[in-house]
XYZ file of C-alpha atoms in Angstrom:
571
model
C 11.480 210.984 20.902
C 14.696 209.957 19.100
C 14.753 206.650 20.974
C 11.149 205.950 19.971
C 11.930 206.819 16.337
C 15.008 204.563 16.366
C 12.927 201.739 17.923
C 10.356 201.884 15.115
C 12.838 202.418 12.247
C 15.182 199.669 13.376
C 12.271 197.378 14.066
C 10.730 198.016 10.655
C 14.131 197.558 8.979
C 14.665 194.244 10.734
C 11.160 193.130 9.832
C 11.615 194.058 6.158
C 14.968 192.319 6.078
C 13.486 189.169 7.578
C 10.567 189.184 5.155
C 12.908 189.626 2.183
C 15.074 186.787 3.474
C 12.091 184.481 4.012
C 10.664 185.331 0.588
C 13.996 184.610 -1.094
C 14.414 181.303 0.716
C 10.861 180.221 -0.189
C 11.415 181.103 -3.836
C 14.656 179.123 -3.897
C 13.060 176.110 -2.173
C 10.138 176.112 -4.612
C 12.556 176.379 -7.523
C 14.698 173.511 -6.230
C 11.643 171.305 -5.519
C 10.072 171.907 -8.937
C 13.274 171.563 -10.962
C 13.421 168.683 -13.436
C 15.849 167.689 -16.136
C 13.717 169.177 -18.921
C 12.984 172.440 -17.081
C 16.687 172.892 -16.217
C 17.707 172.576 -19.877
C 14.973 175.028 -20.922
C 15.914 177.565 -18.267
C 19.590 177.373 -19.166
C 18.770 178.112 -22.785
C 16.496 180.997 -21.751
C 19.074 182.470 -19.360
C 21.786 182.497 -22.015
C 19.376 183.628 -24.728
C 18.451 186.741 -22.739
C 22.081 187.843 -22.804
C 22.089 187.926 -26.607
C 20.106 190.335 -28.709
C 17.307 189.176 -30.990
C 19.569 189.362 -34.037
C 21.872 186.588 -32.830
C 19.007 184.515 -31.457
C 17.212 184.657 -34.803
C 20.471 184.050 -36.672
C 21.035 180.716 -34.914
C 17.405 179.721 -35.548
C 17.761 180.516 -39.246
C 20.921 178.417 -39.531
C 19.180 175.481 -37.880
C 16.031 175.702 -40.001
C 17.839 176.210 -43.312
C 19.826 172.975 -42.998
C 17.570 170.805 -40.796
C 15.887 167.576 -41.815
C 12.467 166.324 -40.670
C 12.066 163.043 -38.809
C 9.084 160.696 -39.031
C 7.053 162.951 -36.719
C 7.709 165.982 -38.893
C 9.984 167.613 -36.273
C 13.130 169.331 -37.501
C 16.460 167.807 -36.436
C 20.146 168.121 -37.215
C 22.503 165.229 -37.777
C 26.146 165.106 -38.805
C 25.241 165.508 -42.470
C 23.425 168.760 -41.656
C 26.570 170.181 -40.071
C 28.562 169.043 -43.085
C 26.060 170.594 -45.496
C 26.187 173.913 -43.640
C 29.980 174.040 -43.571
C 30.360 172.911 -47.181
C 28.283 175.879 -48.375
C 31.084 178.248 -47.307
C 34.730 178.721 -48.130
C 35.535 177.103 -44.787
C 34.955 173.743 -46.471
C 38.588 173.524 -47.548
C 39.770 173.735 -43.939
C 36.968 171.908 -42.140
C 35.584 169.270 -44.486
C 37.777 166.412 -43.237
C 37.131 167.190 -39.562
C 33.322 167.100 -39.490
C 32.967 163.975 -37.271
C 35.102 165.453 -34.487
C 33.380 168.857 -34.702
C 29.964 167.208 -34.650
C 30.768 165.248 -31.519
C 31.843 168.427 -29.698
C 28.775 170.347 -30.842
C 26.386 167.615 -29.734
C 28.058 167.412 -26.331
C 27.270 171.088 -25.712
C 23.780 170.677 -27.164
C 23.116 168.200 -24.337
C 24.961 170.118 -21.612
C 25.101 169.600 -18.619
C 24.347 165.902 -19.267
C 27.007 163.686 -20.832
C 25.309 160.405 -21.746
C 25.548 161.253 -25.456
C 29.301 160.753 -25.478
C 30.525 157.778 -27.562
C 32.179 154.674 -26.174
C 35.706 153.620 -26.983
C 34.394 150.370 -28.451
C 33.022 152.174 -31.450
C 30.311 154.547 -32.452
C 26.856 153.299 -31.370
C 24.040 153.292 -33.872
C 22.231 155.987 -31.887
C 25.309 158.098 -31.215
C 24.620 161.766 -31.878
C 22.137 161.010 -34.613
C 20.011 164.091 -34.010
C 19.761 167.303 -32.009
C 16.661 169.471 -31.936
C 16.384 173.242 -32.316
C 16.697 173.922 -28.587
C 19.871 171.850 -28.405
C 21.322 173.636 -31.420
C 20.633 177.071 -29.941
C 22.062 176.019 -26.560
C 25.323 174.821 -28.146
C 25.450 177.999 -30.242
C 25.105 180.173 -27.127
C 27.645 178.176 -25.143
C 30.393 177.797 -27.760
C 30.793 180.694 -30.237
C 29.042 183.290 -28.056
C 31.089 182.245 -24.973
C 28.083 181.629 -22.721
C 30.078 178.766 -21.225
C 32.070 181.352 -19.241
C 28.946 182.540 -17.406
C 27.840 179.145 -16.132
C 28.794 178.573 -12.496
C 30.032 180.875 -9.781
C 31.609 184.272 -10.223
C 35.133 183.875 -11.574
C 37.027 187.142 -11.715
C 39.741 186.107 -14.157
C 40.375 183.808 -17.098
C 42.836 181.853 -14.944
C 40.062 181.125 -12.430
C 37.784 179.860 -15.208
C 40.505 177.742 -16.787
C 40.026 174.424 -14.887
C 36.259 174.345 -15.485
C 36.513 175.270 -19.168
C 39.363 172.812 -19.695
C 37.203 170.044 -18.204
C 34.406 170.881 -20.657
C 36.804 170.799 -23.594
C 38.166 167.425 -22.449
C 34.706 165.925 -21.965
C 33.408 167.185 -25.312
C 36.297 165.524 -27.160
C 36.366 162.430 -24.959
C 34.866 158.951 -25.151
C 33.538 156.637 -22.428
C 35.507 153.611 -21.331
C 33.301 151.159 -19.438
C 35.750 148.256 -19.190
C 36.353 146.821 -15.741
C 40.096 146.526 -16.263
C 41.546 149.132 -18.567
C 44.579 148.122 -20.514
C 46.024 151.619 -20.857
C 47.310 153.611 -17.921
C 46.295 156.761 -19.801
C 42.617 156.174 -19.007
C 41.166 158.170 -16.146
C 39.750 155.854 -13.486
C 38.252 158.474 -11.170
C 34.484 158.577 -10.879
C 32.694 160.810 -13.346
C 29.494 161.271 -11.373
C 31.182 164.080 -9.464
C 31.845 165.833 -12.772
C 28.207 165.631 -13.821
C 27.109 166.781 -10.370
C 29.387 169.809 -10.572
C 28.113 170.693 -14.038
C 24.546 170.524 -12.755
C 25.420 172.790 -9.827
C 27.059 175.263 -12.224
C 23.903 175.426 -14.343
C 21.532 175.721 -11.360
C 23.674 178.573 -9.993
C 22.943 180.519 -13.186
C 19.245 179.645 -13.615
C 17.938 179.819 -10.025
C 16.307 182.943 -8.547
C 18.918 185.337 -7.225
C 19.396 184.768 -3.466
C 18.560 187.724 -1.229
C 22.079 187.614 0.192
C 24.323 186.436 -2.617
C 27.291 185.660 -0.360
C 25.329 182.770 1.169
C 26.533 179.793 -0.848
C 23.572 177.374 -0.508
C 26.175 174.735 -1.361
C 24.422 171.865 0.399
C 21.053 172.727 -1.164
C 22.617 172.776 -4.618
C 24.246 169.378 -4.080
C 20.983 167.824 -2.942
C 19.126 169.107 -6.009
C 21.893 167.931 -8.354
C 21.905 164.474 -6.775
C 18.127 164.200 -7.034
C 18.342 165.016 -10.749
C 21.090 162.428 -11.150
C 18.924 159.715 -9.598
C 16.479 160.244 -12.453
C 19.205 160.362 -15.114
C 19.685 157.824 -17.853
C 21.054 154.538 -16.451
C 24.178 154.818 -18.578
C 25.387 157.791 -16.548
C 25.536 155.598 -13.443
C 27.874 153.118 -15.189
C 30.521 155.556 -16.328
C 33.952 154.380 -15.214
C 36.194 156.798 -17.072
C 36.582 159.195 -19.955
C 39.546 159.264 -22.308
C 40.478 161.523 -25.184
C 41.875 159.955 -28.325
C 45.197 161.265 -29.589
C 43.928 161.641 -33.152
C 41.003 163.840 -32.067
C 43.332 166.210 -30.215
C 45.675 166.328 -33.201
C 42.748 167.171 -35.498
C 41.737 170.007 -33.171
C 45.288 171.374 -33.127
C 45.489 171.270 -36.900
C 42.355 173.413 -37.156
C 43.564 175.832 -34.489
C 46.839 176.394 -36.350
C 44.868 177.612 -39.381
C 43.070 180.352 -37.414
C 44.017 184.014 -37.687
C 42.480 186.666 -35.455
C 41.657 190.207 -36.536
C 43.246 193.348 -35.119
C 40.055 194.174 -33.223
C 37.621 191.896 -31.424
C 34.277 191.233 -33.072
C 32.228 192.323 -30.054
C 32.399 192.640 -26.288
C 31.732 189.601 -24.167
C 28.384 188.748 -22.609
C 27.529 190.262 -19.212
C 25.232 188.686 -16.645
C 24.316 191.682 -14.514
C 22.946 189.841 -11.475
C 26.368 188.572 -10.476
C 28.362 190.895 -12.728
C 29.768 187.912 -14.625
C 31.472 188.703 -17.892
C 32.788 186.500 -20.659
C 35.824 187.398 -22.696
C 35.560 189.553 -25.797
C 34.432 187.458 -28.728
C 36.831 186.968 -31.611
C 35.724 186.090 -35.106
C 38.867 184.510 -36.581
C 39.130 183.361 -40.156
C 40.886 180.356 -41.682
C 44.077 180.721 -43.707
C 43.618 178.000 -46.300
C 46.705 178.082 -48.512
C 48.461 174.858 -49.420
C 51.596 175.879 -47.509
C 49.574 176.598 -44.367
C 47.691 173.296 -44.611
C 51.000 171.439 -44.856
C 52.535 173.360 -41.953
C 49.458 172.906 -39.750
C 49.436 169.124 -40.224
C 53.129 168.704 -39.442
C 53.162 171.183 -36.547
C 50.068 169.619 -34.958
C 51.774 166.221 -35.044
C 54.960 167.700 -33.545
C 53.040 169.450 -30.751
C 51.247 166.238 -29.810
C 54.484 164.251 -29.782
C 56.221 166.936 -27.708
C 53.526 167.072 -25.026
C 52.140 163.512 -24.944
C 54.963 161.368 -26.331
C 53.479 158.064 -27.595
C 50.229 158.036 -25.581
C 47.304 157.051 -27.806
C 44.547 157.617 -25.236
C 44.717 160.566 -22.892
C 43.307 160.816 -19.382
C 42.381 164.027 -17.608
C 45.775 163.980 -15.873
C 47.653 163.861 -19.163
C 45.319 166.417 -20.701
C 46.198 168.800 -17.858
C 49.867 168.308 -18.722
C 49.094 169.090 -22.348
C 47.309 172.307 -21.299
C 50.281 173.358 -19.180
C 52.601 172.875 -22.160
C 50.179 174.672 -24.529
C 48.315 177.041 -22.163
C 46.527 178.953 -24.906
C 44.814 175.921 -26.432
C 41.680 176.631 -24.399
C 41.206 180.111 -25.845
C 41.802 178.754 -29.330
C 39.218 176.000 -28.793
C 36.429 178.540 -28.255
C 37.780 180.876 -30.951
C 37.583 177.942 -33.361
C 33.846 177.705 -32.747
C 33.422 181.453 -33.180
C 35.070 181.130 -36.566
C 32.926 178.147 -37.562
C 29.615 179.661 -36.469
C 30.008 183.415 -36.910
C 32.276 184.233 -39.831
C 31.257 184.387 -43.475
C 33.388 184.105 -46.628
C 32.848 187.748 -47.533
C 34.305 188.844 -44.203
C 37.518 186.851 -44.517
C 40.439 189.138 -45.495
C 41.976 188.331 -48.833
C 45.334 190.028 -48.189
C 48.575 188.398 -49.261
C 50.310 187.080 -46.143
C 53.500 186.102 -47.970
C 55.525 188.889 -46.326
C 54.441 187.893 -42.801
C 55.419 185.030 -40.508
C 53.509 181.950 -41.730
C 50.262 181.785 -39.820
C 50.678 178.220 -38.547
C 54.080 179.133 -37.096
C 52.554 182.132 -35.289
C 49.798 179.955 -33.842
C 52.219 177.203 -32.785
C 54.426 179.741 -31.007
C 51.373 181.330 -29.428
C 50.321 177.948 -28.018
C 53.787 177.291 -26.593
C 54.225 180.797 -25.170
C 57.664 182.176 -26.173
C 57.676 185.135 -23.760
C 57.656 185.995 -20.063
C 55.124 188.673 -19.135
C 55.862 191.392 -16.585
C 53.030 193.690 -15.527
C 53.599 197.145 -14.027
C 50.135 196.971 -12.468
C 49.574 194.620 -9.497
C 47.560 191.644 -10.678
C 48.397 192.324 -14.306
C 46.168 192.158 -17.327
C 43.748 189.248 -17.675
C 45.498 186.227 -19.154
C 43.658 186.256 -22.439
C 44.348 189.932 -23.207
C 48.128 189.651 -22.941
C 48.187 186.457 -24.994
C 45.914 187.991 -27.592
C 48.174 191.018 -27.974
C 51.270 188.838 -28.345
C 49.516 186.819 -31.036
C 48.624 190.035 -32.875
C 52.170 191.374 -32.609
C 53.585 188.164 -34.091
C 50.949 188.227 -36.844
C 51.864 191.827 -37.690
C 55.655 191.520 -37.431
C 57.344 193.244 -40.398
C 59.626 191.276 -42.705
C 63.014 193.017 -42.944
C 65.161 190.307 -44.594
C 64.536 187.280 -46.809
C 67.208 185.169 -48.472
C 64.673 184.028 -51.062
C 64.310 187.546 -52.489
C 67.816 188.745 -51.541
C 70.127 185.692 -51.597
C 73.084 187.632 -50.174
C 71.810 190.316 -47.781
C 74.345 192.698 -46.221
C 75.448 190.812 -43.102
C 76.829 193.895 -41.359
C 73.559 195.785 -41.730
C 71.540 192.739 -40.679
C 73.591 192.287 -37.496
C 73.355 196.002 -36.755
C 69.589 195.661 -36.920
C 69.517 192.510 -34.776
C 71.602 194.145 -32.054
C 69.710 197.439 -31.896
C 68.714 198.126 -28.303
C 65.166 199.192 -29.157
C 64.096 196.267 -31.377
C 63.011 192.645 -30.944
C 63.151 190.216 -33.894
C 62.053 186.717 -34.861
C 64.059 184.777 -37.447
C 62.409 181.854 -39.204
C 65.090 179.505 -40.517
C 64.449 176.323 -42.478
C 66.963 173.718 -43.572
C 66.474 170.825 -45.922
C 68.610 168.039 -47.286
C 71.382 165.993 -45.742
C 72.792 166.542 -42.271
C 76.577 166.863 -42.174
C 79.019 166.347 -39.328
C 81.329 169.230 -38.580
C 84.650 168.744 -40.362
C 83.380 165.975 -42.634
C 82.687 166.170 -46.318
C 80.390 163.154 -46.134
C 76.791 163.142 -44.987
C 76.230 161.736 -41.513
C 73.044 160.171 -42.786
C 70.532 160.322 -45.544
C 68.098 162.617 -43.707
C 66.088 164.717 -46.113
C 63.489 166.091 -43.711
C 63.011 169.780 -43.124
C 64.157 171.361 -39.899
C 62.344 174.518 -38.902
C 63.795 176.893 -36.306
C 62.466 180.135 -34.850
C 65.157 182.341 -33.279
C 64.425 185.283 -30.982
C 66.760 188.282 -30.690
C 66.761 191.172 -28.232
C 69.068 193.310 -26.140
C 69.769 192.085 -22.617
C 67.674 193.857 -19.990
C 65.223 195.344 -22.481
C 61.466 194.744 -22.594
C 58.660 195.704 -24.958
C 55.450 197.151 -23.543
C 52.156 196.229 -25.151
C 50.350 199.329 -26.337
C 46.713 199.794 -25.364
C 46.364 196.852 -22.937
C 44.888 197.579 -19.503
C 47.578 195.748 -17.567
C 50.534 197.865 -18.797
C 52.272 194.573 -19.565
C 55.849 194.187 -20.798
C 57.426 191.056 -22.182
C 60.853 189.530 -22.743
C 61.780 186.479 -24.778
C 61.652 183.276 -22.714
C 63.494 181.232 -25.346
C 66.518 181.870 -27.497
C 65.267 179.370 -30.038
C 62.428 176.942 -30.625
C 62.831 174.109 -33.097
C 59.353 173.354 -34.458
C 60.077 170.612 -37.014
C 60.538 167.701 -37.253
C 60.189 167.664 -33.455
C 59.868 170.453 -30.898
C 62.730 171.448 -28.615
C 63.589 174.710 -26.886
C 66.545 176.662 -25.593
C 65.484 178.655 -22.524
C 68.275 181.225 -22.577
C 66.207 184.312 -23.259
C 66.732 186.386 -26.389
C 69.824 185.924 -28.554
C 72.334 188.505 -29.718
C 74.347 188.552 -32.972
C 77.910 189.130 -34.174
C 79.599 189.348 -37.589
C 82.091 186.550 -38.295
C 82.866 187.278 -41.921
C 81.660 189.050 -45.042
C 78.723 186.641 -45.457
C 78.740 184.896 -42.068
C 77.228 185.829 -38.706
C 76.466 184.104 -35.431
C 73.451 184.169 -33.120
C 74.143 183.194 -29.517
C 72.804 183.728 -25.965
C 73.691 186.857 -24.001
C 74.858 184.642 -21.147
C 74.434 181.174 -19.786
C 72.081 182.299 -17.015
C 69.965 179.243 -17.703
C 72.765 176.717 -17.320
C 70.855 174.791 -14.701
C 67.841 174.312 -16.959
C 66.911 170.981 -18.463
C 66.763 172.781 -21.810
C 69.966 173.077 -23.825
C 71.680 176.274 -24.861
C 71.994 176.725 -28.607
C 73.939 179.046 -30.900
C 73.645 179.321 -34.673
C 76.261 180.231 -37.276
C 74.833 181.261 -40.647
C 76.976 181.152 -43.782
C 74.835 182.840 -46.418
C 77.326 182.457 -49.275
C 77.607 178.661 -48.964
C 74.074 178.127 -47.695
C 75.077 176.422 -44.434
C 73.660 176.618 -40.931
C 75.813 175.288 -38.083
C 73.960 174.493 -34.855
C 75.977 174.247 -31.633
C 74.030 172.742 -28.765
C 75.075 171.965 -25.214
C 75.761 168.268 -24.827
C 75.437 167.489 -28.550
C 77.757 167.315 -31.532
C 77.773 170.133 -34.059
C 75.264 169.988 -36.875
C 75.987 171.367 -40.329
C 72.687 171.801 -42.128
C 71.861 172.882 -45.648
C 70.175 176.291 -45.388
C 66.932 176.500 -47.322
C 65.659 179.935 -46.301
C 66.106 182.607 -43.651
C 63.553 185.320 -42.972
C 63.818 188.047 -40.364
C 60.793 189.818 -38.857
C 60.740 192.920 -36.656
C 58.241 192.826 -33.778
C 55.998 195.879 -33.222
C 56.853 198.252 -30.383
C 59.982 199.802 -28.942
C 62.140 198.036 -26.381
C 63.206 199.895 -23.256
C 64.276 199.369 -19.670
C 61.408 199.430 -17.182
C 61.723 199.722 -13.429
C 59.102 199.210 -10.747
C 58.744 201.464 -7.767
C 59.190 199.603 -4.511
């Protein structure tokens, strides 16, 4: 009897499995056969729209309708002036007004995603370039950019690091321009075919919008490629003629300048979107605000220029290869790119804090350091915390660092007490030091030159062997200083010696120097700094360079949150 029962149950189970498989395959084939360009765009918008509640869906519709214009057919459209009008109605106008053309180009790219024929050419802006987007395009861009729907498009990616290449490509394309010349004069242009990029973007979208396969581990890779290629055959002719895409230096500098004005809040605005079929999840959504003071605007412009020069040297047009190098030098730029759009689309003037930030590290300096990455992370949990969470917490800690000394308010602080603080085993500090005026050679009463530019240094102090653990992060992550110092202005340079220590040299003089020359083989130089508060002089000693005697303008010291300790891992 048991054998008969097993025969029927196993037979029925096999039959049901086969029927489910056949039904799933038929549904997928019908979907692939019926898919067109217009239906794909509609289904992408619907798929992302279902992940947001009605409030946010209606909010984006209201924004579009309030600022739209009607064309000759009476249909509502947005153009660049509509974006400008919307932004100029808020207090963000002071930060964003000059950057509308670049922002508009990015927004329109995502409104047409996954297609890219709306990108401009390097020969100038065509008459038809980005003139209008309709309501569906506006809502699609809104879902992809500020609400982070872009993270859910494509296959399951279990970490931010796994998503990084795809999201970086989208950022590059949205800022880029076509180059259709047969022989490109600049080696910075990317000469690889772009049809593969469009094909991959189509596959990513179809993966999200198609019916869920009965067995999700089956890739259907070849089927997806065939559908994507069929859609490409019917694409606008211009997409077949693409030879390369390049990003203009000025556009990237504009983006950096905006990013340096952002300031995140102590808590995220809301949790990320979840697509339950594949258990895909986007990162938690920030709603940063802009810090619009005159000092911050000046810092952001100069620091953005310095960051570009540091990473890209004199390149005026940037290929994908060089953009990858830029992202490696400033790994957090991708997070900031999407946070920028959250700030533009989601925040309101009434929600922007009005606190006085004068006693904190200037915001643009925090953001510049956050982009560069001044620490080495060490997780006690295998695999660590997701990339974005650790970087977010470091950014918050730098934003919230407490000012403990300022030569502007106390021209002659007690050097002994200051050094005692800087050498405490349980504390990490950041010193922000600016110099201005003429540069002097050591031992000379005459200026070496007539330089009057400002030099801006950030110095990092800690006790050797100590780490600070982030509180409340899932990865139980510790960090140590990667650099002893970072010069931010007028150009960026670093000293990769780890945190500095301090010693008293005189009643009003102290020195900051590396714990040891463990980094002697590095291409970065070791630096030490002697501060004479009474005479207002900063002496910089750098490996392989002559001494610099600089006129000290200001010195501020900030204590980082947390308590430093020694952590050991069990083997």
